[in-house]
Amino acid sequence: MAEVVSVTPSRARPVREFTSLGRSRPLPWLATALIAITDVTTLLCAGVLGFVLRQALGGSMNPLVYSELALLVFCFPVIYALMGTYPGFGMGPVEEFRKLSLGTSLVFLVLAASSFFFKDGMELSRGVYVLAWGLSLLLMPLGRAAVREVLARRPWWGEPVVILGAGNTGRMVADALVRSPGLGLKPV
């Protein structure tokens, strides 16, 4: 939906009305929730894969210790939100990868440091941390790209944008945005 502002001559103040322009209303909260769910799922998969790979390489760790740490996965979306990656409309892949890498590394660093300082007898494998961190860096962008590929053409995905430009330039920008639905910018 696009917002149209018109001035009524009798009152001389803006009146806001909405026109559909053949599209559903954008739902950024839904896109944010779906990306956050994807992030949590991807991080859990990276953690499980890191644990399984470390076990396969000759480790003998107690899976219950790591299952207790699974709730810490919800720290990641908080950091990603603070870094502005939700919903991520208009953010290019390089910028998103940079922010995800920085946020992921920061949370893993804090978790590793806190487990060192507050160890209280738990034996945690550094190999699991390193594997889970590396897999997270690899899988996070892939998970988000998969979600965008599936959902980017939905009418509620993205933000409507108005293109200011005349003639061919404006059409070229609009065509580029239509060809790149993953950016989440939908010309109206």
PDB file of C-alpha atoms in Angstrom:
ATOM      1  CA  MET A   1       0.000   0.000   0.000  1.00  0.00           C
ATOM      2  CA  ALA A   2       1.183   3.442  -0.768  1.00  0.00           C
ATOM      3  CA  GLU A   3       0.352   6.462   1.276  1.00  0.00           C
ATOM      4  CA  VAL A   4      -1.129   9.339  -0.667  1.00  0.00           C
ATOM      5  CA  VAL A   5      -1.189  12.814   0.856  1.00  0.00           C
ATOM      6  CA  SER A   6      -3.692  15.242  -0.537  1.00  0.00           C
ATOM      7  CA  VAL A   7      -4.602  18.753   0.521  1.00  0.00           C
ATOM      8  CA  THR A   8      -8.259  19.596   0.825  1.00  0.00           C
ATOM      9  CA  PRO A   9      -9.002  23.175  -0.195  1.00  0.00           C
ATOM     10  CA  SER A  10     -11.646  23.740   2.500  1.00  0.00           C
ATOM     11  CA  ARG A  11      -9.420  22.878   5.457  1.00  0.00           C
ATOM     12  CA  ALA A  12      -5.968  23.393   3.919  1.00  0.00           C
ATOM     13  CA  ARG A  13      -4.399  20.574   5.946  1.00  0.00           C
ATOM     14  CA  PRO A  14      -3.077  17.178   4.860  1.00  0.00           C
ATOM     15  CA  VAL A  15      -5.465  14.276   4.763  1.00  0.00           C
ATOM     16  CA  ARG A  16      -3.992  10.802   4.656  1.00  0.00           C
ATOM     17  CA  GLU A  17      -5.618   8.022   2.730  1.00  0.00           C
ATOM     18  CA  PHE A  18      -4.366   4.676   1.549  1.00  0.00           C
ATOM     19  CA  THR A  19      -4.624   3.179  -1.879  1.00  0.00           C
ATOM     20  CA  SER A  20      -3.962  -0.459  -2.565  1.00  0.00           C
ATOM     21  CA  LEU A  21      -2.248  -0.176  -5.959  1.00  0.00           C
ATOM     22  CA  GLY A  22      -2.962  -3.890  -6.326  1.00  0.00           C
ATOM     23  CA  ARG A  23      -0.721  -4.917  -3.430  1.00  0.00           C
ATOM     24  CA  SER A  24      -1.208  -6.196   0.061  1.00  0.00           C
ATOM     25  CA  ARG A  25      -0.028  -4.100   2.931  1.00  0.00           C
ATOM     26  CA  PRO A  26       3.642  -4.698   3.797  1.00  0.00           C
ATOM     27  CA  LEU A  27       4.146  -6.602   7.037  1.00  0.00           C
ATOM     28  CA  PRO A  28       7.701  -5.911   8.212  1.00  0.00           C
ATOM     29  CA  TRP A  29       6.985  -7.506  11.605  1.00  0.00           C
ATOM     30  CA  LEU A  30       6.160 -10.798   9.875  1.00  0.00           C
ATOM     31  CA  ALA A  31       9.311 -10.633   7.759  1.00  0.00           C
ATOM     32  CA  THR A  32      11.340  -9.848  10.898  1.00  0.00           C
ATOM     33  CA  ALA A  33       9.797 -12.769  12.790  1.00  0.00           C
ATOM     34  CA  LEU A  34      10.410 -15.212   9.942  1.00  0.00           C
ATOM     35  CA  ILE A  35      14.031 -14.113   9.524  1.00  0.00           C
ATOM     36  CA  ALA A  36      14.600 -14.315  13.303  1.00  0.00           C
ATOM     37  CA  ILE A  37      13.118 -17.831  13.395  1.00  0.00           C
ATOM     38  CA  THR A  38      15.385 -18.767  10.496  1.00  0.00           C
ATOM     39  CA  ASP A  39      18.375 -17.306  12.348  1.00  0.00           C
ATOM     40  CA  VAL A  40      17.633 -19.272  15.527  1.00  0.00           C
ATOM     41  CA  THR A  41      17.053 -22.484  13.566  1.00  0.00           C
ATOM     42  CA  THR A  42      20.254 -21.983  11.568  1.00  0.00           C
ATOM     43  CA  LEU A  43      22.275 -21.303  14.713  1.00  0.00           C
ATOM     44  CA  LEU A  44      20.866 -24.393  16.427  1.00  0.00           C
ATOM     45  CA  CYS A  45      21.760 -26.476  13.364  1.00  0.00           C
ATOM     46  CA  ALA A  46      25.291 -25.023  13.357  1.00  0.00           C
ATOM     47  CA  GLY A  47      25.658 -25.879  17.059  1.00  0.00           C
ATOM     48  CA  VAL A  48      24.420 -29.438  16.601  1.00  0.00           C
ATOM     49  CA  LEU A  49      26.630 -29.927  13.538  1.00  0.00           C
ATOM     50  CA  GLY A  50      29.614 -28.540  15.453  1.00  0.00           C
ATOM     51  CA  PHE A  51      28.961 -30.977  18.286  1.00  0.00           C
ATOM     52  CA  VAL A  52      28.492 -33.947  15.927  1.00  0.00           C
ATOM     53  CA  LEU A  53      31.637 -33.097  13.946  1.00  0.00           C
ATOM     54  CA  ARG A  54      33.670 -32.759  17.153  1.00  0.00           C
ATOM     55  CA  GLN A  55      32.347 -36.124  18.347  1.00  0.00           C
ATOM     56  CA  ALA A  56      33.265 -37.653  14.976  1.00  0.00           C
ATOM     57  CA  LEU A  57      36.799 -36.272  15.324  1.00  0.00           C
ATOM     58  CA  GLY A  58      37.301 -38.175  18.559  1.00  0.00           C
ATOM     59  CA  GLY A  59      35.702 -36.065  21.235  1.00  0.00           C
ATOM     60  CA  SER A  60      33.774 -37.496  24.159  1.00  0.00           C
ATOM     61  CA  MET A  61      31.438 -34.776  25.391  1.00  0.00           C
ATOM     62  CA  ASN A  62      28.217 -34.906  27.340  1.00  0.00           C
ATOM     63  CA  PRO A  63      25.371 -33.755  25.057  1.00  0.00           C
ATOM     64  CA  LEU A  64      23.296 -32.694  28.074  1.00  0.00           C
ATOM     65  CA  VAL A  65      25.798 -29.932  28.893  1.00  0.00           C
ATOM     66  CA  TYR A  66      25.358 -28.498  25.421  1.00  0.00           C
ATOM     67  CA  SER A  67      21.582 -28.896  25.419  1.00  0.00           C
ATOM     68  CA  GLU A  68      21.507 -26.647  28.508  1.00  0.00           C
ATOM     69  CA  LEU A  69      23.380 -23.992  26.513  1.00  0.00           C
ATOM     70  CA  ALA A  70      20.848 -24.095  23.649  1.00  0.00           C
ATOM     71  CA  LEU A  71      18.776 -21.287  25.158  1.00  0.00           C
ATOM     72  CA  LEU A  72      21.721 -18.940  24.696  1.00  0.00           C
ATOM     73  CA  VAL A  73      20.932 -19.020  20.975  1.00  0.00           C
ATOM     74  CA  PHE A  74      18.360 -16.288  21.658  1.00  0.00           C
ATOM     75  CA  CYS A  75      21.210 -13.843  22.408  1.00  0.00           C
ATOM     76  CA  PHE A  76      22.049 -13.779  18.711  1.00  0.00           C
ATOM     77  CA  PRO A  77      18.796 -12.237  17.402  1.00  0.00           C
ATOM     78  CA  VAL A  78      19.047  -9.521  20.049  1.00  0.00           C
ATOM     79  CA  ILE A  79      22.489  -8.536  18.751  1.00  0.00           C
ATOM     80  CA  TYR A  80      21.351  -8.844  15.126  1.00  0.00           C
ATOM     81  CA  ALA A  81      18.407  -6.553  15.886  1.00  0.00           C
ATOM     82  CA  LEU A  82      20.694  -4.000  17.541  1.00  0.00           C
ATOM     83  CA  MET A  83      22.885  -4.090  14.435  1.00  0.00           C
ATOM     84  CA  GLY A  84      19.886  -3.365  12.206  1.00  0.00           C
ATOM     85  CA  THR A  85      19.666  -6.632  10.298  1.00  0.00           C
ATOM     86  CA  TYR A  86      15.911  -7.037  10.878  1.00  0.00           C
ATOM     87  CA  PRO A  87      14.085  -7.043   8.548  1.00  0.00           C
ATOM     88  CA  GLY A  88      17.011  -6.005   6.359  1.00  0.00           C
ATOM     89  CA  PHE A  89      15.053  -4.448   3.496  1.00  0.00           C
ATOM     90  CA  GLY A  90      17.315  -2.414   1.265  1.00  0.00           C
ATOM     91  CA  MET A  91      20.495  -3.868   2.777  1.00  0.00           C
ATOM     92  CA  GLY A  92      22.877  -5.344   0.248  1.00  0.00           C
ATOM     93  CA  PRO A  93      24.305  -8.834   0.706  1.00  0.00           C
ATOM     94  CA  VAL A  94      27.820  -7.599   1.515  1.00  0.00           C
ATOM     95  CA  GLU A  95      26.589  -5.258   4.253  1.00  0.00           C
ATOM     96  CA  GLU A  96      24.316  -7.963   5.668  1.00  0.00           C
ATOM     97  CA  PHE A  97      27.163 -10.504   5.661  1.00  0.00           C
ATOM     98  CA  ARG A  98      29.441  -8.007   7.401  1.00  0.00           C
ATOM     99  CA  LYS A  99      26.889  -7.278  10.126  1.00  0.00           C
ATOM    100  CA  LEU A 100      25.995 -10.954  10.598  1.00  0.00           C
ATOM    101  CA  SER A 101      29.660 -11.945  10.806  1.00  0.00           C
ATOM    102  CA  LEU A 102      30.411  -9.217  13.306  1.00  0.00           C
ATOM    103  CA  GLY A 103      27.355  -9.981  15.448  1.00  0.00           C
ATOM    104  CA  THR A 104      27.915 -13.739  15.361  1.00  0.00           C
ATOM    105  CA  SER A 105      31.590 -13.386  16.242  1.00  0.00           C
ATOM    106  CA  LEU A 106      30.788 -10.974  19.053  1.00  0.00           C
ATOM    107  CA  VAL A 107      28.250 -13.308  20.673  1.00  0.00           C
ATOM    108  CA  PHE A 108      30.540 -16.337  20.314  1.00  0.00           C
ATOM    109  CA  LEU A 109      33.402 -14.342  21.839  1.00  0.00           C
ATOM    110  CA  VAL A 110      31.255 -13.273  24.805  1.00  0.00           C
ATOM    111  CA  LEU A 111      29.975 -16.837  25.294  1.00  0.00           C
ATOM    112  CA  ALA A 112      33.496 -18.266  25.152  1.00  0.00           C
ATOM    113  CA  ALA A 113      34.826 -15.660  27.590  1.00  0.00           C
ATOM    114  CA  SER A 114      31.934 -16.135  30.005  1.00  0.00           C
ATOM    115  CA  SER A 115      32.330 -19.920  29.937  1.00  0.00           C
ATOM    116  CA  PHE A 116      36.001 -19.418  30.778  1.00  0.00           C
ATOM    117  CA  PHE A 117      35.324 -17.024  33.660  1.00  0.00           C
ATOM    118  CA  PHE A 118      32.232 -18.794  35.040  1.00  0.00           C
ATOM    119  CA  LYS A 119      33.214 -22.362  34.271  1.00  0.00           C
ATOM    120  CA  ASP A 120      31.863 -23.935  37.518  1.00  0.00           C
ATOM    121  CA  GLY A 121      33.015 -27.443  36.599  1.00  0.00           C
ATOM    122  CA  MET A 122      31.448 -27.770  33.145  1.00  0.00           C
ATOM    123  CA  GLU A 123      33.751 -29.205  30.531  1.00  0.00           C
ATOM    124  CA  LEU A 124      33.079 -27.447  27.270  1.00  0.00           C
ATOM    125  CA  SER A 125      35.014 -28.269  24.137  1.00  0.00           C
ATOM    126  CA  ARG A 126      36.791 -25.398  22.414  1.00  0.00           C
ATOM    127  CA  GLY A 127      36.485 -27.457  19.229  1.00  0.00           C
ATOM    128  CA  VAL A 128      32.687 -27.359  19.434  1.00  0.00           C
ATOM    129  CA  TYR A 129      32.829 -23.566  19.866  1.00  0.00           C
ATOM    130  CA  VAL A 130      35.122 -23.104  16.885  1.00  0.00           C
ATOM    131  CA  LEU A 131      33.145 -25.482  14.665  1.00  0.00           C
ATOM    132  CA  ALA A 132      29.792 -23.966  15.656  1.00  0.00           C
ATOM    133  CA  TRP A 133      31.168 -20.451  15.093  1.00  0.00           C
ATOM    134  CA  GLY A 134      32.544 -21.314  11.644  1.00  0.00           C
ATOM    135  CA  LEU A 135      29.386 -23.139  10.618  1.00  0.00           C
ATOM    136  CA  SER A 136      27.275 -20.209  11.840  1.00  0.00           C
ATOM    137  CA  LEU A 137      29.278 -17.794   9.707  1.00  0.00           C
ATOM    138  CA  LEU A 138      28.709 -20.044   6.711  1.00  0.00           C
ATOM    139  CA  LEU A 139      25.081 -21.044   7.270  1.00  0.00           C
ATOM    140  CA  MET A 140      23.552 -17.746   8.451  1.00  0.00           C
ATOM    141  CA  PRO A 141      23.738 -15.972   5.074  1.00  0.00           C
ATOM    142  CA  LEU A 142      22.573 -19.144   3.316  1.00  0.00           C
ATOM    143  CA  GLY A 143      19.549 -19.479   5.610  1.00  0.00           C
ATOM    144  CA  ARG A 144      18.563 -15.863   5.101  1.00  0.00           C
ATOM    145  CA  ALA A 145      19.033 -16.133   1.331  1.00  0.00           C
ATOM    146  CA  ALA A 146      16.772 -19.197   1.276  1.00  0.00           C
ATOM    147  CA  VAL A 147      14.043 -17.355   3.197  1.00  0.00           C
ATOM    148  CA  ARG A 148      14.286 -14.378   0.869  1.00  0.00           C
ATOM    149  CA  GLU A 149      14.155 -16.626  -2.191  1.00  0.00           C
ATOM    150  CA  VAL A 150      10.960 -18.241  -0.949  1.00  0.00           C
ATOM    151  CA  LEU A 151       9.221 -15.148   0.433  1.00  0.00           C
ATOM    152  CA  ALA A 152      10.488 -12.155  -1.573  1.00  0.00           C
ATOM    153  CA  ARG A 153       7.711 -12.326  -4.151  1.00  0.00           C
ATOM    154  CA  ARG A 154       4.948 -12.376  -1.560  1.00  0.00           C
ATOM    155  CA  PRO A 155       2.894  -9.198  -1.622  1.00  0.00           C
ATOM    156  CA  TRP A 156       3.443  -8.526   2.102  1.00  0.00           C
ATOM    157  CA  TRP A 157       7.236  -8.853   1.878  1.00  0.00           C
ATOM    158  CA  GLY A 158       9.261  -5.663   1.605  1.00  0.00           C
ATOM    159  CA  GLU A 159       8.657  -1.962   1.756  1.00  0.00           C
ATOM    160  CA  PRO A 160       6.999   0.158  -0.901  1.00  0.00           C
ATOM    161  CA  VAL A 161       9.272   2.804  -2.394  1.00  0.00           C
ATOM    162  CA  VAL A 162       8.623   5.757  -4.635  1.00  0.00           C
ATOM    163  CA  ILE A 163      11.145   6.375  -7.375  1.00  0.00           C
ATOM    164  CA  LEU A 164      11.968   9.972  -8.068  1.00  0.00           C
ATOM    165  CA  GLY A 165      13.310  10.182 -11.558  1.00  0.00           C
ATOM    166  CA  ALA A 166      12.093  10.939 -14.972  1.00  0.00           C
ATOM    167  CA  GLY A 167      11.956   8.837 -18.068  1.00  0.00           C
ATOM    168  CA  ASN A 168      14.422   6.060 -18.687  1.00  0.00           C
ATOM    169  CA  THR A 169      16.389   6.509 -15.457  1.00  0.00           C
ATOM    170  CA  GLY A 170      13.317   6.054 -13.279  1.00  0.00           C
ATOM    171  CA  ARG A 171      12.216   3.032 -15.310  1.00  0.00           C
ATOM    172  CA  MET A 172      15.691   1.488 -15.080  1.00  0.00           C
ATOM    173  CA  VAL A 173      15.732   1.868 -11.285  1.00  0.00           C
ATOM    174  CA  ALA A 174      12.226   0.400 -11.013  1.00  0.00           C
ATOM    175  CA  ASP A 175      13.156  -2.521 -13.283  1.00  0.00           C
ATOM    176  CA  ALA A 176      16.307  -3.202 -11.238  1.00  0.00           C
ATOM    177  CA  LEU A 177      14.289  -3.309  -8.013  1.00  0.00           C
ATOM    178  CA  VAL A 178      11.685  -5.607  -9.548  1.00  0.00           C
ATOM    179  CA  ARG A 179      14.464  -7.947 -10.746  1.00  0.00           C
ATOM    180  CA  SER A 180      16.004  -7.974  -7.215  1.00  0.00           C
ATOM    181  CA  PRO A 181      13.057  -8.832  -4.942  1.00  0.00           C
ATOM    182  CA  GLY A 182      15.408 -10.023  -2.205  1.00  0.00           C
ATOM    183  CA  LEU A 183      16.256  -6.400  -1.418  1.00  0.00           C
ATOM    184  CA  GLY A 184      12.688  -5.959  -0.237  1.00  0.00           C
ATOM    185  CA  LEU A 185      12.200  -2.640  -2.013  1.00  0.00           C
ATOM    186  CA  LYS A 186       9.034  -2.673  -4.089  1.00  0.00           C
ATOM    187  CA  PRO A 187       8.393   0.243  -6.430  1.00  0.00           C
ATOM    188  CA  VAL A 188       4.837   1.541  -6.346  1.00  0.00           C
TER     189      VAL A 188
END
